[in-house]
XYZ file of N, CA and C in Angstrom:
183
model
N 5.324 17.913 4.314
C 4.409 16.902 3.833
C 3.230 16.826 4.802
N 2.074 16.714 4.235
C 0.847 16.654 5.025
C 0.725 15.293 5.715
N -0.011 15.246 6.792
C -0.184 13.976 7.516
C -0.882 12.926 6.666
N -1.773 13.365 5.781
C -2.496 12.432 4.934
C -1.544 11.720 3.976
N -0.578 12.442 3.420
C 0.391 11.816 2.525
C 1.310 10.862 3.281
N 1.644 11.206 4.510
C 2.448 10.300 5.331
C 1.677 9.017 5.608
N 0.375 9.142 5.830
C -0.463 7.964 6.029
C -0.485 7.092 4.771
N -0.526 7.711 3.606
C -0.510 6.952 2.352
C 0.812 6.189 2.186
N 1.916 6.822 2.522
C 3.221 6.150 2.449
C 3.270 4.986 3.443
N 2.703 5.184 4.615
C 2.648 4.093 5.601
C 1.810 2.929 5.085
N 0.745 3.218 4.365
C -0.082 2.147 3.788
C 0.683 1.391 2.706
N 1.502 2.094 1.932
C 2.328 1.430 0.922
C 3.331 0.502 1.601
N 3.947 0.964 2.662
C 4.893 0.126 3.402
C 4.191 -1.081 4.028
N 2.965 -0.887 4.491
C 2.207 -2.015 5.038
C 1.900 -3.039 3.947
N 1.662 -2.578 2.728
C 1.451 -3.491 1.610
C 2.689 -4.323 1.326
N 3.858 -3.676 1.352
C 5.102 -4.426 1.170
C 5.316 -5.426 2.300
N 4.926 -5.048 3.514
C 5.055 -5.972 4.645
C 4.149 -7.184 4.468
N 2.936 -6.966 3.948
C 2.032 -8.097 3.717
C 2.582 -9.054 2.662
N 3.266 -8.514 1.681
C 3.841 -9.377 0.647
C 5.000 -10.202 1.213
N 5.805 -9.584 2.048
C 7.040 -10.218 2.516
C 6.890 -11.042 3.791
N 5.735 -11.040 4.439
C 5.585 -11.742 5.716
C 5.729 -13.263 5.499
N 6.607 -13.903 6.273
C 6.769 -15.352 6.125
C 5.684 -16.110 6.900
N 4.865 -16.854 6.179
C 3.776 -17.589 6.824
C 3.959 -19.095 6.748
N 4.997 -19.566 6.074
C 5.178 -21.008 5.965
C 5.534 -21.589 7.340
N 4.944 -22.730 7.588
C 5.162 -23.400 8.863
C 4.221 -22.954 9.966
N 3.286 -22.048 9.661
C 2.315 -21.607 10.653
C 0.917 -22.032 10.214
N -0.049 -21.837 11.084
C -1.421 -22.201 10.736
C -2.025 -21.231 9.722
N -1.348 -20.114 9.464
C -1.827 -19.128 8.491
C -1.273 -19.362 7.090
N -0.604 -20.485 6.890
C 0.020 -20.764 5.602
C -1.001 -20.808 4.467
N -2.216 -21.200 4.755
C -3.228 -21.322 3.703
C -3.742 -19.964 3.221
N -3.561 -18.900 4.001
C -4.036 -17.573 3.595
C -2.929 -16.721 2.979
N -1.770 -17.301 2.722
C -0.663 -16.532 2.150
C -0.995 -15.936 0.786
N -1.682 -16.644 -0.115
C -2.040 -15.995 -1.386
C -2.964 -14.786 -1.199
N -3.825 -14.849 -0.207
C -4.742 -13.736 0.059
C -3.961 -12.520 0.557
N -3.018 -12.724 1.469
C -2.239 -11.597 1.977
C -1.370 -10.993 0.882
N -0.891 -11.818 -0.031
C -0.093 -11.303 -1.137
C -0.947 -10.428 -2.049
N -2.140 -10.875 -2.367
C -3.027 -10.089 -3.236
C -3.430 -8.785 -2.554
N -3.748 -8.835 -1.279
C -4.114 -7.618 -0.547
C -2.943 -6.645 -0.515
N -1.731 -7.155 -0.326
C -0.547 -6.295 -0.327
C -0.321 -5.631 -1.670
N -0.474 -6.377 -2.751
C -0.281 -5.813 -4.092
C -1.332 -4.747 -4.379
N -2.580 -5.030 -4.023
C -3.649 -4.051 -4.249
C -3.406 -2.787 -3.432
N -2.962 -2.935 -2.197
C -2.686 -1.770 -1.350
C -1.565 -0.927 -1.940
N -0.504 -1.571 -2.389
C 0.622 -0.832 -2.971
C 0.169 -0.074 -4.213
N -0.539 -0.750 -5.102
C -0.991 -0.098 -6.331
C -1.966 1.039 -6.049
N -2.930 0.802 -5.196
C -3.955 1.803 -4.920
C -3.361 3.074 -4.313
N -2.574 2.921 -3.271
C -2.040 4.094 -2.595
C -0.940 4.774 -3.402
N -0.190 4.019 -4.191
C 0.815 4.632 -5.063
C 0.146 5.462 -6.159
N -0.897 4.918 -6.755
C -1.615 5.674 -7.784
C -2.256 6.929 -7.202
N -2.771 6.835 -5.994
C -3.356 8.010 -5.357
C -2.301 9.082 -5.103
N -1.118 8.679 -4.640
C -0.054 9.666 -4.413
C 0.411 10.284 -5.718
N 0.476 9.498 -6.782
C 0.820 10.053 -8.092
C -0.233 11.066 -8.551
N -1.485 10.750 -8.350
C -2.569 11.664 -8.706
C -2.448 12.977 -7.936
N -2.206 12.875 -6.631
C -2.049 14.093 -5.818
C -0.840 14.906 -6.263
N 0.241 14.227 -6.666
C 1.425 14.931 -7.133
C 1.190 15.659 -8.438
N 0.480 15.022 -9.360
C 0.173 15.670 -10.637
C -0.742 16.868 -10.408
N -1.716 16.720 -9.527
C -2.598 17.856 -9.234
C -1.820 19.013 -8.603
N -0.849 18.699 -7.758
C -0.047 19.753 -7.131
C 0.827 20.445 -8.164
N 1.347 19.691 -9.133
C 2.182 20.291 -10.163
C 1.365 21.194 -11.090
N 0.119 20.843 -11.315
C -0.733 21.642 -12.192
C -1.339 22.834 -11.460
N -1.158 22.903 -10.164
C -1.613 24.066 -9.396
C -3.054 24.001 -8.921
N -3.625 22.825 -8.884
C -5.015 22.699 -8.405
C -5.046 22.129 -7.019
């Protein structure tokens, strides 16, 4: 696996971490909806990119 694809997988894991981070009881509690949206967008974006790269590899381009 290329380093770029490993970086994409790491970004997907970071998105899951942003969704699951517990912020209640801290001063960052008000930004929890923002971190959730950023995490979801990161997961979707990098997952779709990896799917695109996989389809291109299967088609031989």
